[in-house]
């Protein structure tokens, strides 16, 4: 947990890795590798550096207020009786408080700050208007996400039900098995006992017989005067079951359960324990492990309990535990990695696919159509397929990856139509090289545009040949030469110009040049000599998937090698299942799909991801196991991410040693508000309390926001947005703090209050009176009594006091007595003389001062 890499830290604090490395450098630490671990000490160092570099550190380090006290004493000669003069000391005390200019300025700048916030608010509003269009899009996106969530929930539920069902079945089976085993064991035990008893009886008889024989022999031998070793002949300890006396017992069902026919030895105790090599996958149930070791599940459970694990027969245990217990029970464990099983499966299928060259047959090329938006990708496909997809698309934008195959006179071509190049690369990132050829569509009236360049980059990265379709050639303003020229700048050069790329001028509307384009594709394919074995078990790639209300998970897959058939057991990413039904792109049922042919399949356990590999597996158990391990891995990754979030909490706790923190997670309806809030709230930070905005973004409060807030102990702020049901559940369960606002000022006020709460209370003192000691009387009854003149304020009988000598506190305590003349009084006003007795302090001297003060507790607030 405490081992954190620079990258993780960057993720946690939500800044780019580069920036963090830079900051670390600025803080005097040398990090260059994002995967280097960063120690807590380094983190603290960075924190201090950042705090300092953010201004407050130095400036505020000095006191913001200095109070100077000045006392001047002058002498006055006052005539007294008998012509003598008396010298009286007159003390003038001045107190000046100097407040640091910056503090005053800060106070003054409070208003500009407010103006600034108002300005931001206004900006935000302006922006809001500007972003109305965007907001609508966002709304749509949100709705889509919600649908997706609902879909996932339904899916999850279905899966849980299925799991539950499977679990019940397994339990039932296990119960039956256990019962059978128990009966069998009882039976065996009984038989064994009988055998033993019989064997014992027989051995006894034998012994008697032999003893009798021996006796006769000994008699004979002794007669001959010879001696023989007694044990020699009878040393064998084996138990024998006499021939013909074997019991062949039957169970109720009439099956023989104890068959020893053909063997003389009915029972022989193994001389050494059998050591088995047990294969241990990454996860295994107790029952499966018991089976693998050929031990009773109860014994295994006992052993696990001995190791401190309470498990049930159906519980899954991890590899490490399994290995431990296997070895503890005297067997040899062999860890099998999921990759092993996976690569084993893949190798198996590949070997089959490439079994022999003879079986390889030419397969259709798989073509991906790419290019700038509106250049006519979908229209081109429509024309080729004689369909009208483009005109039916929402907003004319391709929403999904489509996969189609087209039969032309010269051969079959399969097309992938992607919503964007990112989708193409995402698929590639998952390891799926699905495309053989890229068709780059460039509108002749528009020329090379940003996404055209992007498409070239993606195709080059995938090392896939490009065929350029210069589209919209029917248009009057079409300029094919310009397209060629522009493309040549990006090293896409026509063959005519000595380059390598095939250029075809087409029109998706009139159909001009399309035959030529198809020919070019097939020619290119021929050059590439694309082959696959159609007889092998199928492998391929998931193009897309969705959850259908009625049909369950539906996946569009592209078969790459082999032939996928209805009824095949398929492993697809983290999902698996028997192919229940297959359809072509027109929605017509099909029985099989060969190499390069796309198909829609039903029957998977869930929706795999685009780009996931598919594989037909002979063994359902293996398919299930690999799918399960992949899921576990995915879960672990997610868990690791959550841990990163928790780490942030830890980091915050660390910082809290010095500075308290208010963590906030802000969600707003528009980016402008999110920014304005983030700035305004972060600026509330001071020396003691830091306002830390973990995240400020656009959109409703989601489950993951809630989890993040929980993990990092943050207050959730929804500005014109609300938390969804899933988020609300977590918020309620975890007791998180959630606030909705529609006015930035309310949010600021509340956060101010929260900060004030953290600031805590403060004890303040107020000097209420000052008395000067003129004389000290000793009284046997009261001890030392100071004769005083109250010079300032009031001296109160019950308030705490301090005794000052030369402005230095020499004693702090309370009064024993306060008197005017002979009377006890509660208080004495300025200008009045009084007698003061200080409790437990007898050392008062003339010239001392007695300061009387009040103490009270106040709640500190930011405005102080
Ligand atoms: P995509 O975004 O690349 O899939 O482009 P679309 O296929 O949706 O086409 C965008 C627009 O261009 C549509 O209005 C099409 O009717 C139009 N379009 C596509 N190809 C041609 C063409 O060859 N000639 C003309 N005139 N218009 C075309
Ligand atoms: Mg399109």
XYZ file of C-alpha atoms in Angstrom, residues 17-422:
406
model
C 2.671 12.174 -14.915
C 5.020 14.551 -16.731
C 3.834 17.461 -14.687
C 4.338 15.510 -11.472
C 7.857 14.531 -12.469
C 8.528 18.165 -13.250
C 7.195 19.201 -9.863
C 9.287 16.559 -8.172
C 12.274 17.958 -10.027
C 11.449 21.455 -8.894
C 11.210 20.144 -5.359
C 14.747 18.847 -5.748
C 13.979 15.179 -6.275
C 15.186 13.372 -9.299
C 12.538 11.127 -10.809
C 12.504 10.240 -14.446
C 10.812 6.880 -14.559
C 7.029 7.052 -13.985
C 7.199 3.556 -12.522
C 9.736 4.433 -9.921
C 8.363 4.174 -6.420
C 8.109 7.279 -4.387
C 8.546 7.129 -0.649
C 6.371 8.815 1.934
C 9.235 11.089 2.825
C 9.496 12.205 -0.779
C 5.787 12.777 -0.921
C 5.963 14.953 2.168
C 8.827 16.835 0.638
C 6.819 17.419 -2.475
C 3.840 18.490 -0.449
C 5.879 21.011 1.465
C 7.424 22.291 -1.704
C 4.078 22.694 -3.351
C 2.639 24.436 -0.370
C 5.534 26.826 -0.247
C 5.497 27.453 -3.944
C 1.831 28.262 -3.775
C 2.691 31.441 -2.019
C 1.189 31.284 1.405
C 4.142 29.587 3.080
C 6.673 32.376 3.285
C 4.516 35.381 3.315
C 2.469 34.211 6.200
C 5.331 32.776 8.170
C 5.845 35.906 10.237
C 3.277 37.055 12.721
C 0.519 39.032 11.118
C 0.118 41.271 14.118
C 2.584 42.775 16.524
C 1.522 44.506 19.638
C 3.957 46.894 21.219
C 3.510 48.074 24.732
C 5.294 51.134 25.865
C 5.523 52.500 29.305
C 6.998 55.797 30.208
C 7.583 56.780 33.755
C 8.043 60.309 34.788
C 8.382 61.806 38.180
C 6.239 64.455 39.679
C 7.048 66.304 42.763
C 4.021 66.921 44.794
C 4.184 69.294 47.741
C 3.156 67.684 50.890
C 2.676 68.991 54.360
C 5.479 70.499 56.417
C 7.069 72.037 53.336
C 8.352 68.721 52.109
C 7.844 67.494 48.679
C 6.921 63.973 47.811
C 7.987 62.309 44.603
C 5.286 60.488 42.767
C 5.961 58.216 39.837
C 3.651 58.731 36.945
C 3.520 55.877 34.578
C 2.073 56.283 31.132
C 1.286 53.025 29.359
C 0.668 52.879 25.709
C -0.231 49.901 23.679
C 0.096 49.930 19.898
C -0.900 47.166 17.663
C 0.763 47.056 14.261
C -1.053 44.962 11.724
C 0.868 43.674 8.724
C -0.066 45.509 5.582
C -0.647 42.353 3.633
C -3.234 41.261 6.137
C -5.111 44.505 5.760
C -4.849 44.224 2.047
C -6.172 40.750 2.227
C -9.085 41.923 4.272
C -9.702 44.674 1.782
C -9.335 42.360 -1.113
C -12.150 40.296 0.238
C -14.480 42.365 -1.781
C -12.548 42.076 -5.024
C -12.546 38.381 -4.312
C -16.262 38.479 -4.169
C -16.332 40.426 -7.379
C -14.032 37.881 -8.887
C -16.391 35.103 -7.885
C -19.330 37.029 -9.286
C -17.424 37.574 -12.486
C -16.715 33.872 -12.643
C -20.312 33.142 -11.963
C -21.284 35.401 -14.814
C -18.734 33.766 -17.028
C -20.139 30.463 -16.034
C -23.598 31.583 -16.956
C -22.424 32.830 -20.319
C -20.675 29.615 -20.836
C -23.743 27.753 -19.786
C -25.688 29.335 -22.547
C -22.940 28.564 -24.979
C -22.869 25.039 -23.770
C -26.519 24.418 -24.016
C -25.987 22.441 -27.162
C -23.257 20.524 -25.473
C -25.455 19.955 -22.449
C -28.091 18.436 -24.662
C -25.495 16.118 -26.054
C -24.387 15.329 -22.564
C -27.939 14.632 -21.607
C -28.131 12.199 -24.438
C -24.885 10.643 -23.398
C -26.179 10.365 -19.872
C -29.342 8.735 -21.026
C -27.333 6.353 -23.060
C -25.182 5.593 -20.038
C -28.233 5.052 -17.930
C -29.608 2.661 -20.443
C -26.268 0.966 -20.516
C -26.325 0.742 -16.765
C -29.817 -0.671 -16.733
C -28.706 -3.111 -19.339
C -25.702 -4.101 -17.287
C -27.817 -4.466 -14.220
C -30.206 -6.723 -16.030
C -27.276 -8.634 -17.352
C -25.711 -8.882 -13.942
C -28.977 -10.083 -12.487
C -29.369 -12.707 -15.143
C -25.853 -13.811 -14.559
C -26.353 -13.951 -10.825
C -29.439 -16.010 -11.269
C -27.610 -18.358 -13.553
C -24.769 -18.555 -11.089
C -27.161 -19.180 -8.269
C -28.774 -21.945 -10.260
C -25.417 -23.459 -11.068
C -24.372 -23.168 -7.473
C -27.514 -24.895 -6.299
C -26.979 -27.663 -8.781
C -23.379 -28.048 -7.778
C -24.341 -28.118 -4.141
C -26.989 -30.697 -4.741
C -24.567 -32.771 -6.695
C -21.911 -32.346 -4.043
C -24.418 -33.374 -1.426
C -25.352 -36.464 -3.361
C -21.748 -37.257 -4.049
C -20.893 -36.840 -0.416
C -23.796 -39.071 0.557
C -22.736 -41.721 -1.902
C -19.167 -41.485 -0.834
C -20.227 -41.811 2.752
C -22.315 -44.908 2.047
C -19.582 -46.393 -0.024
C -17.044 -45.704 2.643
C -19.223 -47.262 5.303
C -19.679 -50.282 3.154
C -15.974 -50.484 2.454
C -15.208 -50.090 6.090
C -17.527 -52.930 6.973
C -16.074 -55.140 4.313
C -12.601 -54.290 5.352
C -13.387 -55.214 8.942
C -14.906 -58.454 7.874
C -11.954 -59.204 5.681
C -9.635 -58.450 8.506
C -11.570 -60.571 10.914
C -11.645 -63.405 8.429
C -8.022 -62.992 7.618
C -7.253 -62.970 11.290
C -9.276 -66.088 11.832
C -7.577 -67.815 8.979
C -4.171 -66.624 10.078
C -4.960 -67.928 13.503
C -5.964 -71.304 12.113
C -2.960 -71.335 9.882
C -0.775 -70.459 12.792
C -2.271 -73.241 14.861
C -1.881 -75.630 12.012
C 1.664 -74.565 11.434
C 2.411 -74.637 15.117
C 1.111 -78.167 15.213
C 3.205 -79.061 12.161
C 6.151 -77.325 13.635
C 5.767 -79.208 16.808
C 5.725 -82.525 14.978
C 8.677 -81.388 12.864
C 10.545 -80.177 15.894
C 9.913 -83.462 17.522
C 11.346 -85.148 14.470
C 14.262 -82.763 14.211
C 15.096 -82.882 17.856
C 15.098 -86.533 17.444
C 17.635 -86.022 14.666
C 19.489 -83.599 16.941
C 19.223 -80.695 14.560
C 17.972 -77.189 15.161
C 16.375 -74.801 12.742
C 15.660 -71.138 12.749
C 12.124 -70.707 13.905
C 11.255 -67.483 12.203
C 12.673 -68.254 8.797
C 9.633 -69.770 7.277
C 6.919 -67.868 9.085
C 8.310 -64.331 8.981
C 5.807 -63.087 6.418
C 3.356 -60.611 7.760
C 1.003 -60.571 4.836
C -2.590 -61.344 5.306
C -4.162 -63.688 2.901
C -7.667 -64.193 1.898
C -8.216 -67.767 1.229
C -9.116 -68.652 -2.314
C -12.805 -69.105 -2.827
C -13.740 -67.339 0.325
C -13.698 -63.822 -1.135
C -16.843 -61.942 -0.431
C -18.459 -60.324 -3.400
C -20.802 -57.951 -1.786
C -23.521 -56.009 -3.442
C -25.034 -52.695 -2.642
C -28.718 -52.173 -2.619
C -28.529 -51.389 -6.287
C -26.888 -54.707 -6.871
C -23.598 -53.335 -8.122
C -20.531 -55.097 -6.906
C -18.608 -52.657 -4.850
C -15.699 -54.658 -3.724
C -14.128 -56.623 -6.427
C -10.992 -58.558 -5.707
C -11.366 -61.196 -8.336
C -8.198 -62.210 -9.961
C -6.074 -61.044 -7.092
C -4.968 -63.089 -4.200
C -4.609 -60.095 -1.932
C -7.918 -58.833 -0.784
C -6.503 -55.998 1.181
C -3.063 -54.668 1.375
C -2.135 -51.586 3.240
C -0.083 -49.215 1.072
C 3.443 -49.158 2.397
C 4.087 -45.511 1.451
C 1.672 -42.646 0.867
C 0.964 -41.916 -2.769
C 2.406 -38.577 -3.851
C 0.371 -37.034 -6.588
C 1.211 -34.099 -8.763
C -1.778 -31.822 -8.436
C -2.456 -29.135 -10.984
C -3.592 -25.971 -9.282
C -5.226 -23.283 -11.390
C -5.425 -19.675 -10.245
C -8.646 -20.377 -8.465
C -10.171 -23.713 -7.520
C -13.054 -24.871 -5.380
C -12.418 -27.009 -2.350
C -14.297 -29.858 -3.932
C -12.320 -29.724 -7.155
C -9.089 -29.641 -5.236
C -10.120 -32.619 -3.119
C -10.892 -34.514 -6.293
C -7.577 -33.548 -7.843
C -5.770 -34.863 -4.766
C -8.031 -37.878 -4.445
C -8.787 -37.116 -0.836
C -12.056 -36.706 0.934
C -13.371 -33.180 0.805
C -13.935 -33.293 4.559
C -10.290 -34.127 5.118
C -9.279 -31.233 2.928
C -11.604 -28.910 4.803
C -10.124 -30.142 8.075
C -6.646 -29.472 6.796
C -7.658 -25.996 5.663
C -9.163 -25.357 9.068
C -5.929 -26.424 10.627
C -4.269 -23.792 8.455
C -6.710 -21.280 9.789
C -9.196 -21.129 6.954
C -12.856 -21.772 7.444
C -14.181 -22.909 4.111
C -17.128 -24.767 2.683
C -16.973 -27.439 0.045
C -18.074 -25.100 -2.751
C -15.873 -22.228 -1.778
C -13.197 -21.062 -4.147
C -9.721 -20.738 -2.773
C -6.812 -18.981 -4.396
C -3.794 -20.604 -5.911
C -1.410 -19.801 -3.073
C -3.667 -21.321 -0.467
C -4.322 -24.319 -2.658
C -0.619 -24.933 -3.191
C 0.017 -24.606 0.512
C -2.609 -27.117 1.449
C -1.620 -29.518 -1.323
C 1.929 -29.555 -0.068
C 0.796 -29.724 3.514
C -1.052 -32.906 2.605
C 2.056 -34.412 1.147
C 1.395 -33.969 -2.542
C 3.218 -31.978 -5.136
C 1.490 -28.849 -6.407
C 1.921 -27.611 -9.913
C 0.695 -24.076 -10.408
C -0.939 -23.575 -13.746
C -1.250 -20.033 -14.878
C -4.321 -18.840 -16.665
C -2.036 -17.872 -19.521
C -0.888 -21.441 -19.629
C -4.384 -22.685 -20.036
C -5.197 -19.892 -22.409
C -2.126 -20.257 -24.545
C -2.623 -23.986 -24.389
C -6.070 -23.506 -25.835
C -4.877 -21.036 -28.434
C -1.957 -23.229 -29.420
C -4.301 -26.164 -29.699
C -6.600 -24.322 -32.042
C -3.769 -22.741 -33.983
C -2.066 -26.041 -34.498
C -5.311 -27.306 -35.858
C -5.785 -24.282 -38.099
C -2.304 -24.535 -39.509
C -2.258 -28.272 -39.384
C -1.299 -28.629 -42.944
C -0.673 -26.249 -45.746
C -2.913 -28.235 -48.000
C -5.955 -27.312 -46.020
C -5.404 -23.560 -46.293
C -7.831 -21.921 -48.599
C -8.085 -18.404 -49.936
C -10.270 -16.287 -47.707
C -12.035 -13.012 -48.436
C -10.243 -9.796 -47.482
C -11.508 -7.856 -44.477
C -11.663 -4.194 -45.336
C -12.077 -1.266 -42.948
C -13.472 1.942 -44.363
C -11.915 5.044 -42.844
C -11.842 8.739 -43.567
C -13.069 12.154 -42.504
C -16.638 12.520 -41.354
C -19.157 13.119 -44.154
C -16.733 12.109 -46.843
C -19.093 9.282 -47.723
C -17.865 6.146 -45.946
C -21.279 4.829 -45.074
C -22.759 5.901 -48.412
C -20.060 3.988 -50.202
C -20.827 0.853 -48.228
C -24.518 1.380 -48.862
C -23.976 1.520 -52.547
C -21.861 -1.570 -52.473
C -24.416 -3.439 -50.397
C -27.461 -1.923 -52.082
C -28.703 -0.765 -48.690
C -29.594 2.555 -47.200
C -27.848 2.614 -43.848
C -26.445 6.144 -44.106
C -29.799 7.793 -44.683
C -31.257 5.970 -41.676
C -28.536 6.912 -39.223
C -29.240 9.359 -36.444
C -27.604 12.599 -37.454
C -25.923 10.821 -40.334
C -23.242 9.572 -38.011
C -22.269 5.948 -37.825
C -23.093 4.861 -34.288
C -21.766 1.362 -34.253
C -19.209 -0.797 -35.836
C -20.925 -2.551 -38.653
C -19.645 -5.706 -40.243
C -20.901 -6.777 -43.644
C -19.824 -9.164 -46.312
C -20.608 -8.610 -49.916
C -20.648 -11.097 -52.740
C -19.420 -9.547 -55.956
C -18.963 -11.224 -59.266
C -15.269 -11.476 -58.621
C -15.429 -12.669 -55.054
C -16.458 -11.941 -51.493
C -15.312 -8.863 -49.563
C -16.010 -8.254 -45.860
C -16.338 -4.678 -44.663
C -15.993 -3.110 -41.247
C -17.535 0.333 -40.854
C -16.316 2.062 -37.698
C -17.803 5.040 -35.896
C -14.340 6.508 -35.572
C -10.719 5.646 -35.909
C -10.443 5.315 -32.191
